[in-house]
Structures are given as C-alpha cells and as structure tokens.
C-alpha cells in the first residue's frame, strides 16, 4: 500500500533552517510528483512547492522563492523540503503529498510540526 | 492568483441529512481542475473529488462533485457520523494552486 512517512517534529530558532523528509513506499517513486504544503495552527492549507521525482524539476510558490529548496533521493525513495531564514510565521504543520498524472494529491504524509520560537 | 471562496463557513446538520457545500472562484478554473478534500482534527487532508466531479479511489458514492467555470459544489447525500469534518476546495488548473478557507460540517 502507498505510504508517505515524514520525519518528526522540529523546534527551531528564528533565522535557522529546517529540513523535512518524506519517505515514500508502495508505488513507483519516479512516476509521480511530490508536493509540499503547510498549515499554520487553526488555519487553511498553503502550497509551498513541488518536485518532479523523475526529472528533479522543481517549482515553488512565489512567497517562498529563495527560502525553500525541494530535493529528492531516488535511491531511497525520499523527498525533502528545506526552509531557511525561519520566522515565527513559519510555525506550521508541513505535509508532503503525492500527485499522479490525471489525479490530484491522493496520498499525504502524516505531517511534520515545525515550531519556530526563540 | 485565483481566490476560492467557500460557503457557508459552518454547516450544522444531523446524521442522515444532505449537505451542500459551495466553492466560488474569482476567475474560471482551467479545465475544471477543482478538487475537494476532507480534513479531520489532527489528520492530513484526504482527497475526495478531483476534476470537479471524479471520485478518488475508495471514496463512497454519497460524495459527489459538480460544477464548472467558477461555481462548484460538493454534495454529501446522507451524512454519516464520520463525515463531520472540515472540507476544502482547491484549484490546480492555474499556478499557484490555491485553497478555499474551508467549510466546517458540524453535528446539529
């Protein structure tokens, strides 16, 4: 069965960076895109960026341009999202989600809480 | 970017009743690439509908999506206890993909 398992919760100080991982299993890794989204406490969903797991091409929301980097390691079927220059407003649950051609975000990771606090 | 406005903000209904949720876009959604997600507290969102009207794998047929252009609807024909949750619409036809603010379906 398809599973996306994310790394654990993180607490970071303002100005630091965080790197969240998303281990995929149960399907052909490179046949999909991996999306990253976030949800601030009590708020709605926001798209951060995506990566084509085959080519490595990426696209980021303009809001995060220059601060976010999404990568993947096909040998261990894992995608990563790194966010730098953290501020308190970056406190959120970060999700990875798979997208296959012809569908939308059909499987999601369990989420990773990133807390930014001095 | 496309702004999605969901209504109502909260829907108070009893099990067995019909729920109708609305999502209006600030401009036409390309190819009707509109999806609906369900989210329960402490859980990741779950894809219900994509392409405005296609049910995702494993989604019960009491969930249906309709609409085109700028006006879309999610209908739950008969609410089950497990359907009380927050529902989000999302467009993915034009980058950046954007979400509505959500509709909470609560038990009356």
XYZ file of N, CA and C in Angstrom:
678
model
N 0.839 -1.186 0.000
C 0.000 0.000 0.000
C 0.884 1.249 0.000
N 0.359 2.304 -0.592
C 1.116 3.552 -0.668
C 1.235 4.166 0.723
N 2.440 4.563 1.065
C 2.684 5.249 2.332
C 3.676 6.381 2.118
N 3.419 7.492 2.774
C 4.366 8.604 2.853
C 4.608 8.857 4.331
N 5.838 8.655 4.769
C 6.168 8.796 6.186
C 7.156 9.944 6.348
N 6.751 10.929 7.109
C 7.554 12.136 7.297
C 8.389 12.057 8.556
N 9.408 12.883 8.593
C 10.277 12.967 9.769
C 9.543 13.671 10.912
N 10.146 13.619 12.080
C 9.482 14.070 13.280
C 9.482 15.580 13.477
N 8.775 15.980 14.531
C 8.603 17.400 14.844
C 9.947 18.076 15.088
N 9.993 19.364 14.776
C 11.211 20.159 14.909
C 10.890 21.453 15.652
N 11.830 21.897 16.461
C 11.772 23.207 17.090
C 13.020 23.965 16.662
N 12.804 25.131 16.070
C 13.921 25.909 15.544
C 13.853 27.355 16.036
N 15.007 27.984 16.087
C 15.064 29.392 16.451
C 14.922 30.244 15.192
N 14.424 31.462 15.346
C 14.329 32.364 14.186
C 15.680 32.503 13.501
N 15.635 32.481 12.155
C 16.853 32.590 11.371
C 17.466 31.261 10.992
N 17.053 30.203 11.658
C 17.604 28.874 11.371
C 16.927 28.266 10.140
N 17.381 27.066 9.784
C 16.791 26.306 8.683
C 16.239 24.992 9.211
N 15.286 24.432 8.467
C 14.738 23.123 8.812
C 14.648 22.299 7.541
N 14.908 20.994 7.688
C 14.806 20.088 6.556
C 13.887 18.941 6.956
N 12.805 18.782 6.223
C 11.805 17.754 6.500
C 11.903 16.685 5.416
N 11.855 15.428 5.827
C 11.926 14.334 4.852
C 10.579 13.639 4.712
N 10.419 12.948 3.592
C 9.172 12.253 3.257
C 9.558 10.971 2.535
N 9.459 9.856 3.248
C 9.849 8.553 2.700
C 8.628 7.903 2.054
N 8.741 7.593 0.765
C 7.637 7.002 0.017
C 7.845 5.510 -0.162
N 6.755 4.770 -0.138
C 6.812 3.336 -0.396
C 5.483 2.869 -0.970
N 5.498 1.667 -1.582
C 4.264 1.070 -2.078
C 3.890 1.442 -3.495
N 4.763 2.196 -4.182
C 4.488 2.531 -5.578
C 5.806 2.908 -6.255
N 5.763 3.127 -7.559
C 6.973 3.504 -8.296
C 7.250 4.983 -8.074
N 8.285 5.243 -7.300
C 8.590 6.596 -6.814
C 8.644 7.632 -7.926
N 9.352 7.303 -9.004
C 9.612 8.311 -10.026
C 8.425 8.546 -10.954
N 7.331 7.856 -10.736
C 6.143 8.035 -11.569
C 5.259 9.186 -11.098
N 5.723 9.950 -10.128
C 4.851 10.963 -9.539
C 5.602 12.264 -9.280
N 4.833 13.252 -8.917
C 5.352 14.493 -8.356
C 5.153 14.413 -6.842
N 5.992 15.101 -6.119
C 5.781 15.260 -4.673
C 5.564 16.739 -4.385
N 4.451 17.004 -3.733
C 4.099 18.360 -3.355
C 4.391 18.567 -1.878
N 4.678 19.803 -1.529
C 4.809 20.206 -0.139
C 3.806 21.320 0.131
N 3.092 21.173 1.234
C 2.100 22.151 1.648
C 2.276 22.387 3.140
N 1.669 23.452 3.627
C 1.728 23.692 5.060
C 0.400 24.221 5.565
N 0.234 24.093 6.876
C -0.996 24.537 7.533
C -0.617 25.119 8.880
N -0.740 26.420 9.002
C -0.472 27.089 10.274
C -1.567 26.719 11.270
N -1.286 26.816 12.566
C -2.273 26.399 13.583
C -3.630 27.059 13.369
N -4.673 26.235 13.244
C -6.026 26.738 13.094
C -6.331 27.401 11.765
N -5.406 27.278 10.822
C -5.559 27.955 9.532
C -5.782 26.977 8.387
N -5.879 27.508 7.180
C -6.089 26.680 5.996
C -4.783 26.173 5.410
N -4.894 25.615 4.216
C -3.766 24.968 3.551
C -3.090 25.904 2.557
N -1.776 25.764 2.443
C -0.983 26.643 1.583
C 0.055 25.801 0.836
N 0.114 25.975 -0.477
C 1.088 25.244 -1.270
C 2.470 25.883 -1.149
N 3.495 25.062 -0.964
C 4.864 25.548 -0.809
C 5.667 25.314 -2.084
N 5.617 24.097 -2.619
C 6.385 23.783 -3.811
C 6.182 22.342 -4.229
N 6.782 21.987 -5.396
C 6.729 20.598 -5.825
C 8.009 20.199 -6.536
N 8.182 18.888 -6.670
C 9.309 18.330 -7.409
C 8.821 17.193 -8.286
N 9.287 17.168 -9.511
C 9.081 16.033 -10.397
C 10.104 14.981 -9.968
N 9.639 13.861 -9.456
C 10.548 12.886 -8.857
C 11.380 12.152 -9.908
N 10.987 12.259 -11.159
C 11.768 11.640 -12.239
C 12.884 12.575 -12.686
N 12.510 13.791 -13.084
C 13.488 14.717 -13.642
C 14.218 15.550 -12.594
N 13.595 15.721 -11.455
C 14.152 16.606 -10.428
C 13.738 18.060 -10.612
N 12.948 18.366 -11.642
C 12.464 19.737 -11.826
C 11.635 20.167 -10.627
N 11.743 21.451 -10.290
C 11.020 21.974 -9.143
C 10.273 23.245 -9.501
N 9.269 23.532 -8.676
C 8.567 24.810 -8.773
C 8.147 25.199 -7.369
N 8.287 26.510 -7.078
C 7.987 26.985 -5.733
C 6.972 28.103 -5.787
N 6.163 28.194 -4.746
C 5.273 29.337 -4.604
C 6.119 30.594 -4.469
N 5.656 31.667 -5.092
C 6.436 32.901 -5.114
C 6.777 33.372 -3.698
N 5.855 33.133 -2.788
C 6.042 33.571 -1.400
C 7.303 32.965 -0.773
N 7.694 31.774 -1.237
C 8.809 31.066 -0.613
C 10.076 31.064 -1.479
N 10.000 31.685 -2.644
C 11.155 31.736 -3.548
C 12.384 32.283 -2.828
N 13.492 31.564 -2.987
C 14.731 31.981 -2.357
C 14.923 31.447 -0.955
N 13.866 30.907 -0.363
C 13.952 30.365 1.005
C 13.722 28.878 1.074
N 13.128 28.309 0.014
C 12.771 26.899 0.055
C 13.522 26.124 -1.025
N 13.907 24.915 -0.692
C 14.538 24.014 -1.642
C 13.930 22.631 -1.467
N 13.409 22.085 -2.547
C 12.853 20.728 -2.527
C 13.766 19.832 -3.356
N 14.141 18.704 -2.777
C 15.038 17.763 -3.448
C 14.506 16.348 -3.280
N 15.171 15.410 -3.939
C 14.796 14.010 -3.749
C 16.009 13.132 -3.916
N 15.952 11.960 -3.301
C 16.986 10.931 -3.446
C 16.254 9.687 -3.928
N 16.354 9.401 -5.209
C 15.594 8.285 -5.776
C 16.087 6.938 -5.244
N 17.348 6.866 -4.806
C 17.879 5.585 -4.328
C 17.207 5.139 -3.036
N 16.676 6.089 -2.283
C 15.997 5.739 -1.032
C 14.556 6.249 -1.037
N 14.038 6.560 -2.200
C 12.634 6.997 -2.416
C 12.196 8.008 -1.357
N 12.988 9.031 -1.218
C 12.709 10.056 -0.204
C 12.800 11.442 -0.831
N 11.834 12.271 -0.477
C 11.842 13.668 -0.872
C 12.099 14.530 0.353
N 12.627 15.725 0.100
C 12.995 16.632 1.186
C 12.504 18.045 0.879
N 12.183 18.758 1.948
C 11.851 20.179 1.840
C 12.667 20.911 2.889
N 13.492 21.845 2.418
C 14.292 22.648 3.334
C 13.824 24.091 3.254
N 13.559 24.675 4.416
C 13.118 26.061 4.502
C 14.120 26.811 5.377
N 14.620 27.917 4.863
C 15.657 28.667 5.575
C 15.118 30.000 6.090
N 15.954 30.690 6.830
C 15.605 32.013 7.382
C 14.240 31.989 8.054
N 14.058 31.032 8.929
C 12.756 30.827 9.552
C 12.336 32.012 10.409
N 11.031 32.298 10.348
C 10.412 33.300 11.214
C 9.255 32.631 11.947
N 8.710 33.326 12.930
C 7.643 32.724 13.739
C 6.427 32.343 12.880
N 6.168 33.101 11.824
C 5.026 32.791 10.952
C 5.201 31.499 10.165
N 6.400 30.928 10.198
C 6.624 29.645 9.532
C 6.190 28.468 10.413
N 5.793 28.762 11.637
C 5.281 27.714 12.510
C 4.030 27.109 11.884
N 4.092 25.818 11.603
C 3.014 25.154 10.873
C 3.272 23.655 10.836
N 2.234 22.930 10.427
C 2.424 21.527 10.057
C 2.725 21.488 8.565
N 3.805 20.831 8.220
C 4.227 20.704 6.831
C 3.888 19.297 6.344
N 3.245 19.242 5.193
C 2.823 17.968 4.610
C 3.515 17.725 3.273
N 3.861 16.480 3.007
C 4.167 16.068 1.644
C 2.944 15.335 1.101
N 2.760 15.384 -0.205
C 1.605 14.732 -0.831
C 1.973 14.340 -2.254
N 1.512 13.175 -2.642
C 1.825 12.640 -3.961
C 0.809 13.114 -4.985
N 1.305 13.409 -6.196
C 0.386 13.653 -7.293
C 0.774 12.771 -8.480
N -0.202 11.997 -8.945
C -0.029 11.206 -10.165
C -0.692 11.927 -11.324
N -0.246 11.662 -12.503
C -0.869 12.231 -13.692
C -2.339 11.841 -13.748
N -3.193 12.814 -14.025
C -4.622 12.542 -14.164
C -5.392 12.581 -12.875
N -4.698 12.798 -11.772
C -5.389 12.844 -10.479
C -4.889 14.084 -9.736
N -5.095 14.111 -8.437
C -4.515 15.202 -7.677
C -3.824 14.614 -6.458
N -3.778 15.312 -5.357
C -2.963 14.905 -4.211
C -3.654 13.765 -3.470
N -3.376 12.519 -3.902
C -4.177 11.386 -3.432
C -3.622 10.698 -2.188
N -2.350 10.870 -1.893
C -1.795 10.329 -0.653
C -0.959 11.398 0.012
N -1.119 11.509 1.324
C -0.442 12.531 2.098
C 0.395 11.886 3.205
N 1.482 12.564 3.550
C 2.205 12.173 4.738
C 1.413 12.562 5.977
N 1.918 12.142 7.120
C 1.188 12.386 8.370
C 1.372 13.817 8.878
N 2.285 14.540 8.276
C 2.551 15.914 8.692
C 3.713 16.005 9.660
N 4.434 17.113 9.584
C 5.552 17.401 10.489
C 5.355 18.782 11.061
N 5.236 18.867 12.375
C 5.090 20.162 13.037
C 6.455 20.834 13.158
N 6.554 22.012 12.592
C 7.758 22.837 12.727
C 7.379 24.053 13.567
N 8.040 24.190 14.679
C 7.790 25.312 15.580
C 8.997 26.227 15.554
N 8.750 27.506 15.292
C 9.828 28.496 15.275
C 9.628 29.408 16.479
N 10.566 29.341 17.388
C 10.426 30.104 18.623
C 11.800 30.411 19.205
N 11.917 31.616 19.740
C 13.184 31.993 20.365
C 13.252 31.465 21.803
N -3.477 35.429 -8.541
C -3.827 34.067 -8.237
C -5.340 33.958 -8.053
N -5.830 32.747 -8.228
C -7.275 32.519 -8.108
C -7.659 32.433 -6.635
N -8.652 33.227 -6.270
C -9.177 33.193 -4.906
C -10.431 32.318 -4.904
N -10.463 31.368 -3.974
C -11.616 30.485 -3.816
C -12.359 30.866 -2.547
N -13.665 31.081 -2.675
C -14.486 31.455 -1.538
C -15.500 30.349 -1.277
N -15.425 29.759 -0.096
C -16.332 28.674 0.262
C -17.473 29.200 1.129
N -18.641 28.607 0.923
C -19.792 28.958 1.754
C -20.657 27.719 1.971
N -21.330 27.649 3.130
C -21.166 28.570 4.264
C -19.873 28.282 5.014
N -19.558 29.095 5.990
C -18.388 28.826 6.811
C -18.581 27.604 7.693
N -19.793 27.481 8.219
C -20.149 26.339 9.060
C -21.526 25.843 8.650
N -21.674 24.541 8.619
C -22.935 23.899 8.269
C -23.311 22.966 9.420
N -24.439 23.240 10.062
C -24.884 22.424 11.197
C -26.014 21.515 10.734
N -25.738 20.219 10.720
C -26.698 19.242 10.193
C -26.723 18.004 11.079
N -27.744 17.192 10.880
C -27.869 15.934 11.619
C -27.468 14.767 10.728
N -27.009 13.673 11.328
C -26.733 12.477 10.510
C -27.954 12.098 9.686
N -27.699 11.706 8.446
C -28.775 11.348 7.548
C -29.221 12.480 6.638
N -28.887 13.706 7.015
C -29.270 14.850 6.197
C -28.308 15.029 5.023
N -28.736 15.861 4.097
C -27.958 16.164 2.893
C -27.147 17.430 3.135
N -25.890 17.415 2.725
C -25.020 18.585 2.865
C -24.645 19.104 1.485
N -24.755 20.405 1.323
C -24.379 21.051 0.064
C -23.382 22.161 0.362
N -22.170 22.000 -0.154
C -21.080 22.952 0.087
C -20.740 23.643 -1.220
N -20.482 24.937 -1.131
C -20.224 25.729 -2.329
C -18.795 26.250 -2.357
N -18.256 26.368 -3.549
C -16.923 26.927 -3.764
C -16.989 27.805 -5.006
N -16.694 29.081 -4.827
C -16.741 30.019 -5.947
C -15.342 30.568 -6.206
N -14.941 30.561 -7.487
C -13.608 31.022 -7.880
C -13.662 32.436 -8.421
N -12.581 33.185 -8.207
C -12.507 34.583 -8.669
C -12.324 34.683 -10.184
N -11.925 33.592 -10.809
C -11.865 33.506 -12.263
C -12.042 32.048 -12.650
N -12.301 31.800 -13.908
C -12.600 30.446 -14.360
C -11.451 29.486 -14.063
N -11.789 28.334 -13.545
C -10.796 27.302 -13.224
C -10.488 26.509 -14.495
N -9.231 26.583 -14.912
C -8.814 25.936 -16.140
C -9.088 24.443 -16.100
N -9.732 23.944 -17.180
C -10.027 22.505 -17.316
C -10.869 21.949 -16.167
N -11.512 22.841 -15.421
C -12.288 22.405 -14.237
C -11.438 21.555 -13.292
N -10.185 21.962 -13.151
C -9.277 21.268 -12.228
C -9.546 21.764 -10.808
N -10.634 21.225 -10.249
C -11.082 21.614 -8.923
C -11.195 20.342 -8.089
N -10.598 20.365 -6.915
C -10.620 19.199 -6.046
C -11.255 19.562 -4.706
N -11.774 18.551 -4.040
C -12.320 18.695 -2.690
C -11.573 17.751 -1.751
N -11.254 18.266 -0.565
C -10.564 17.499 0.458
C -11.354 17.542 1.757
N -11.261 16.460 2.498
C -11.843 16.376 3.841
C -10.705 16.331 4.843
N -10.833 17.088 5.918
C -9.813 17.039 6.963
C -10.461 16.928 8.333
N -10.009 15.961 9.099
C -10.447 15.789 10.492
C -9.343 16.271 11.417
N -9.681 16.647 12.647
C -8.673 17.188 13.569
C -7.475 16.255 13.741
N -6.291 16.839 13.604
C -5.064 16.073 13.801
C -4.701 15.147 12.665
N -5.437 15.218 11.565
C -5.158 14.345 10.427
C -4.802 15.160 9.188
N -4.137 14.485 8.252
C -3.862 15.095 6.962
C -5.146 15.167 6.141
N -5.207 16.081 5.198
C -6.364 16.102 4.292
C -6.477 14.799 3.496
N -7.706 14.516 3.075
C -7.997 13.319 2.296
C -8.691 13.750 1.011
N -8.173 13.312 -0.114
C -8.769 13.664 -1.399
C -10.108 12.962 -1.574
N -11.143 13.747 -1.866
C -12.470 13.188 -2.142
C -12.793 13.216 -3.639
N -12.641 14.376 -4.228
C -13.062 14.647 -5.601
C -11.933 15.376 -6.327
N -11.699 15.017 -7.586
C -10.780 15.770 -8.425
C -11.431 15.975 -9.792
N -10.909 16.920 -10.546
C -11.515 17.220 -11.835
C -12.979 17.610 -11.714
N -13.321 18.242 -10.622
C -14.660 18.751 -10.297
C -15.669 17.665 -9.948
N -15.573 16.486 -10.575
C -16.643 15.502 -10.384
C -16.178 14.048 -10.295
N -14.881 13.797 -10.377
C -14.383 12.416 -10.307
C -14.073 12.047 -8.863
N -14.668 10.949 -8.408
C -14.390 10.494 -7.043
C -13.034 9.811 -6.984
N -12.271 10.123 -5.939
C -10.985 9.457 -5.740
C -11.209 7.998 -5.328
N -10.170 7.213 -5.445
C -10.260 5.793 -5.125
C -10.718 5.580 -3.681
N -11.742 4.736 -3.525
C -12.191 4.376 -2.184
C -13.174 5.339 -1.547
N -13.543 6.389 -2.247
C -14.470 7.379 -1.691
C -15.913 6.903 -1.921
N -16.718 6.884 -0.861
C -18.103 6.400 -1.002
C -18.912 7.251 -1.975
N -19.910 6.613 -2.597
C -20.668 7.343 -3.628
C -21.666 8.341 -3.046
N -21.740 8.458 -1.731
C -22.572 9.534 -1.168
C -21.912 10.909 -1.356
N -20.618 10.907 -1.708
C -19.913 12.143 -2.021
C -19.962 12.362 -3.529
N -20.398 13.563 -3.937
C -20.395 13.871 -5.363
C -20.008 15.329 -5.566
N -19.330 15.575 -6.673
C -18.918 16.927 -7.012
C -19.526 17.339 -8.335
N -19.810 18.638 -8.447
C -20.382 19.152 -9.687
C -19.919 20.584 -9.898
N -20.252 21.108 -11.070
C -19.927 22.499 -11.366
C -18.894 22.639 -12.451
N -18.720 23.872 -12.884
C -17.736 24.191 -13.908
C -17.485 25.698 -13.902
N -16.387 26.093 -14.540
C -16.088 27.511 -14.640
C -15.689 28.119 -13.311
N -16.611 28.826 -12.679
C -16.304 29.488 -11.406
C -17.143 28.972 -10.239
N -18.118 28.135 -10.485
C -19.020 27.682 -9.423
C -19.026 26.162 -9.301
N -18.686 25.692 -8.108
C -18.551 24.268 -7.855
C -19.271 23.894 -6.560
N -19.727 22.640 -6.514
C -20.484 22.168 -5.367
C -20.019 20.775 -4.972
N -19.912 20.563 -3.665
C -19.710 19.225 -3.103
C -21.001 18.872 -2.385
N -21.546 17.710 -2.720
C -22.767 17.236 -2.075
C -22.489 15.929 -1.363
N -22.947 15.868 -0.107
C -22.914 14.611 0.641
C -24.371 14.203 0.799
N -24.761 13.121 0.159
C -26.196 12.824 0.033
C -26.856 12.510 1.377
N -26.188 11.714 2.194
C -26.703 11.382 3.521
C -25.509 11.338 4.477
N -25.490 12.279 5.407
C -24.339 12.387 6.300
C -24.229 11.187 7.234
N -23.031 10.619 7.257
C -22.684 9.591 8.219
C -21.904 10.249 9.360
N -21.873 9.621 10.523
C -21.155 10.233 11.665
C -19.708 10.595 11.342
N -19.053 9.798 10.507
C -17.640 10.047 10.183
C -17.452 11.191 9.176
N -18.535 11.768 8.656
C -18.424 12.832 7.655
C -18.309 14.217 8.281
N -18.470 14.310 9.600
C -18.390 15.625 10.239
C -16.913 16.009 10.341
N -16.563 17.073 9.615
C -15.162 17.434 9.385
C -15.132 18.800 8.704
N -13.920 19.233 8.347
C -13.743 20.451 7.550
C -13.468 20.037 6.106
N -14.081 20.748 5.180
C -13.926 20.457 3.754
C -13.313 21.668 3.051
N -12.306 21.377 2.249
C -11.616 22.411 1.479
C -11.777 22.149 -0.011
N -12.017 23.224 -0.765
C -11.871 23.111 -2.202
C -10.500 23.656 -2.585
N -10.016 23.227 -3.719
C -8.688 23.621 -4.181
C -8.665 23.587 -5.696
N -8.096 24.629 -6.312
C -7.971 24.616 -7.768
C -6.520 24.347 -8.118
N -6.315 23.546 -9.150
C -4.964 23.217 -9.579
C -4.824 23.392 -11.087
N -5.685 24.231 -11.648
C -5.604 24.484 -13.085
C -4.604 25.560 -13.455
N -4.437 26.518 -12.558
C -3.528 27.637 -12.792
C -2.629 27.784 -11.583
N -1.317 27.864 -11.831
C -0.380 28.038 -10.734
C -0.392 29.489 -10.260
N -0.357 29.718 -8.949
C -0.222 28.723 -7.893
C -1.546 28.055 -7.544
N -1.512 26.766 -7.222
C -2.735 26.136 -6.739
C -3.139 26.827 -5.445
N -4.443 27.004 -5.284
C -4.957 27.735 -4.138
C -6.122 26.974 -3.520
N -6.317 27.246 -2.223
C -7.363 26.576 -1.449
C -8.403 27.585 -0.998
N -9.617 27.095 -0.815
C -10.609 27.870 -0.115
C -10.313 27.860 1.374
N -11.087 28.639 2.121
C -10.830 28.779 3.557
C -11.464 27.659 4.377
N -12.269 26.845 3.719
C -12.853 25.686 4.395
C -14.296 25.887 4.828
N -15.049 24.795 4.842
C -16.392 24.743 5.417
C -16.402 23.646 6.473
N -16.810 24.014 7.677
C -16.901 23.027 8.748
C -18.309 22.450 8.762
N -18.404 21.143 8.666
C -19.690 20.452 8.786
C -19.748 19.880 10.193
N -20.649 20.420 11.003
C -20.733 20.007 12.401
C -22.080 19.379 12.697
N -22.095 18.601 13.780
C -23.321 17.914 14.182
C -24.260 18.910 14.852
N -25.500 18.926 14.366
C -26.508 19.829 14.929
C -27.030 19.292 16.248
